[in-house]
Amino acid sequence: MRTFQQGRWIGVAIAFYAFIAIGIAEGGLGVLLPSIVSTYHLTPATVTLLFISQITGYVVAALTSSVISSRLGLARMLLFASVTLTSALLTYALTAYWFVMVAGGTLLGLGIGLIDAGINTYIVNDQRNAHLIGVLHAFYGIGALLGPTFATTLLLLGLSWRLIYLVFAGVVGLLVVGVLWTVVYHYSPMTVRVKASDTNAWANLRSALRRPVVLLTGLLLLVYVGTEASLGNWAYTVQHIGRGTPEVVAGYSVSAYWLGLTIGRFSLGFFMQRLGAVRTLDISLALLVGGLVMWWLLPNQLLSLPWIGFALAAIFPATIWLVPQRVPTSLVPATIGFVTSVASLGAATIPTAAGWVAARAGLESIPALMIPIAVVMAALHRWLVRHTLESGKT
C-alpha cells in the first residue's frame, strides 16, 4: 500500500509539472506579442491569425482526447501531446516565415488541448486526487506567472523573442522526458487503459454531447479561458502601447495578474471547504466584474490586474470539480475531456475577437470588451446551478 501511495504521487508530480509547462508556453506570448508584430510587420488584426490557427488543434483534441486516452492510455497520449507542443514552440523559434509560424499554432493547440484534457481527467476521475484540482490549476498559474516574467527579464537582457521560445521549448522538453519514463517503465496509474463503462469511448462521448449541461459547461469554460487568455495576451500591449506604461512596469504587471491567479488557486481549497463550490464561483464572478470595471475606468492604477487574476482563479477548477455531480459517473471522462478541450478554443477565439475590435476601435476597447464577456460567464454559471438543482444532482 505504501509503495502504491508513493507511486501515485509520481503521476501527480508529472501532472503538476505539465501544467507549469503549458502555463509557461501560453503565458509568455502576451509579452512577446509586440516583438512578433514588429518582426513580421503585422497589425493587431493580422497577428490574431496566430490564435486562429490554434483552433483546428483544439477541435481535434476536444473530439478525440477521451478516445485516444481509452485506447492508448494516458501516458502515451501525453507523450504525443508534449512532443507536439515542443515541436510547435520550436517552429515559433526557428522559422523565418510568418505563414509557417501560423501553421505551428495548430500543433500548439493540439498539444495543449490533449495535455489539458488528459491531466484534468486523471486528477478528477480518481477521487483520491480530486481534492488536488485547485492545486493542479495553481501550478498552471505558476507557469503562466513564470512565462511573462521570464520573457520580460530575457528581453531586458537583450535576448530576441525567438531565443525565448527556445527556452520555452526546453521547458516542455523536460515534460517529454518525464512522460517517456512512464511509458518505458510501464507506470500503471498513467499507462493502464481505463474504461469508464461497458460502452466504448465514442458512445460515451456521443451520450455526453446530448446533454445540455455538458454543452453549457463547455461554453462556460470556453468563455473563461478566452477571458483569461485575452488578459494574458493583450494586457501588456494595452498597458505599454495603449496607455504608455513603461515597458518594465507593463511586463511585470502581467506577471502580477498571473500571481493573483496563482494565489487564488492555492487558496481555492480553503474557500471551497467553507463556502462550497457554487458560492465560491458566485463571489469570484462578482469580483471579476468589479476588477474589469476598475481596469477599464482607472487606467493608471496597477491593482486591477492582480485583482482580476485572483477573481478568475476559482472559475475553471471549481467548474471541473462540479462535473461529477452533474453527469453520470460513466460519462465523467468523456465530459471532462470534451469540456476542457473545447475550453481551449477560447484561448484562440476570444483573443482573436479582441484583436479585431482593437484594430478598429483602439486598444482601450479591450478592457471594455471583457466586461460583458464576464457577465455571460455569470449567466452560464447560474443556468448550470439551476439545472443541477432542478435535476436533483447536488
CSV table of C-alpha atoms in Angstrom, one decimal, residues 137 220-221 223-232 257-258 260-265 268 280-281 283-289 291-292 304-319 370 373-374 377:
chain,number,residue,atom,x,y,z
A,137,HIS,CA,-4.6,24.7,-11.7
A,220,LEU,CA,-18.7,28.5,-19.9
A,221,LEU,CA,-15.1,27.2,-19.8
A,223,VAL,CA,-15.6,31.9,-22.3
A,224,TYR,CA,-13.5,31.7,-19.2
A,225,VAL,CA,-10.3,30.5,-20.9
A,226,GLY,CA,-10.9,33.2,-23.6
A,227,THR,CA,-11.1,35.8,-20.9
A,228,GLU,CA,-8.0,34.6,-19.1
A,229,ALA,CA,-6.0,34.3,-22.4
A,230,SER,CA,-7.2,37.7,-23.6
A,231,LEU,CA,-6.0,39.4,-20.5
A,232,GLY,CA,-2.7,37.4,-20.5
A,257,TYR,CA,-2.0,39.2,-13.0
A,258,TRP,CA,-0.8,35.7,-13.1
A,260,GLY,CA,-3.1,36.9,-8.4
A,261,LEU,CA,-4.4,33.9,-10.2
A,262,THR,CA,-1.8,31.6,-8.7
A,263,ILE,CA,-2.5,32.8,-5.1
A,264,GLY,CA,-6.2,32.4,-5.7
A,265,ARG,CA,-5.8,28.8,-6.8
A,268,LEU,CA,-9.2,27.7,-3.5
A,280,THR,CA,-17.1,30.4,-4.3
A,281,LEU,CA,-18.0,30.8,-8.1
A,283,ILE,CA,-18.2,35.5,-5.3
A,284,SER,CA,-15.4,35.1,-7.9
A,285,LEU,CA,-17.6,36.3,-10.8
A,286,ALA,CA,-18.7,39.3,-8.8
A,287,LEU,CA,-15.1,40.2,-8.0
A,288,LEU,CA,-14.2,39.6,-11.7
A,289,VAL,CA,-16.7,42.1,-13.0
A,291,GLY,CA,-11.9,44.2,-11.3
A,292,LEU,CA,-12.6,44.6,-15.0
A,304,SER,CA,-6.8,45.8,-11.1
A,305,LEU,CA,-4.8,43.1,-12.9
A,306,PRO,CA,-3.8,41.1,-9.8
A,307,TRP,CA,-7.3,41.5,-8.6
A,308,ILE,CA,-8.7,40.1,-11.9
A,309,GLY,CA,-6.3,37.2,-11.7
A,310,PHE,CA,-7.4,36.4,-8.2
A,311,ALA,CA,-11.1,36.6,-9.2
A,312,LEU,CA,-10.5,34.3,-12.2
A,313,ALA,CA,-8.7,31.7,-10.1
A,314,ALA,CA,-11.6,29.6,-9.0
A,315,ILE,CA,-13.8,29.5,-12.1
A,316,PHE,CA,-12.1,26.7,-14.1
A,317,PRO,CA,-11.1,24.3,-11.4
A,318,ALA,CA,-14.4,24.7,-9.4
A,319,THR,CA,-16.5,24.1,-12.5
A,370,MET,CA,-14.0,42.0,-21.2
A,373,ILE,CA,-17.9,38.6,-21.5
A,374,ALA,CA,-17.7,38.2,-17.7
A,377,MET,CA,-19.9,33.7,-17.7
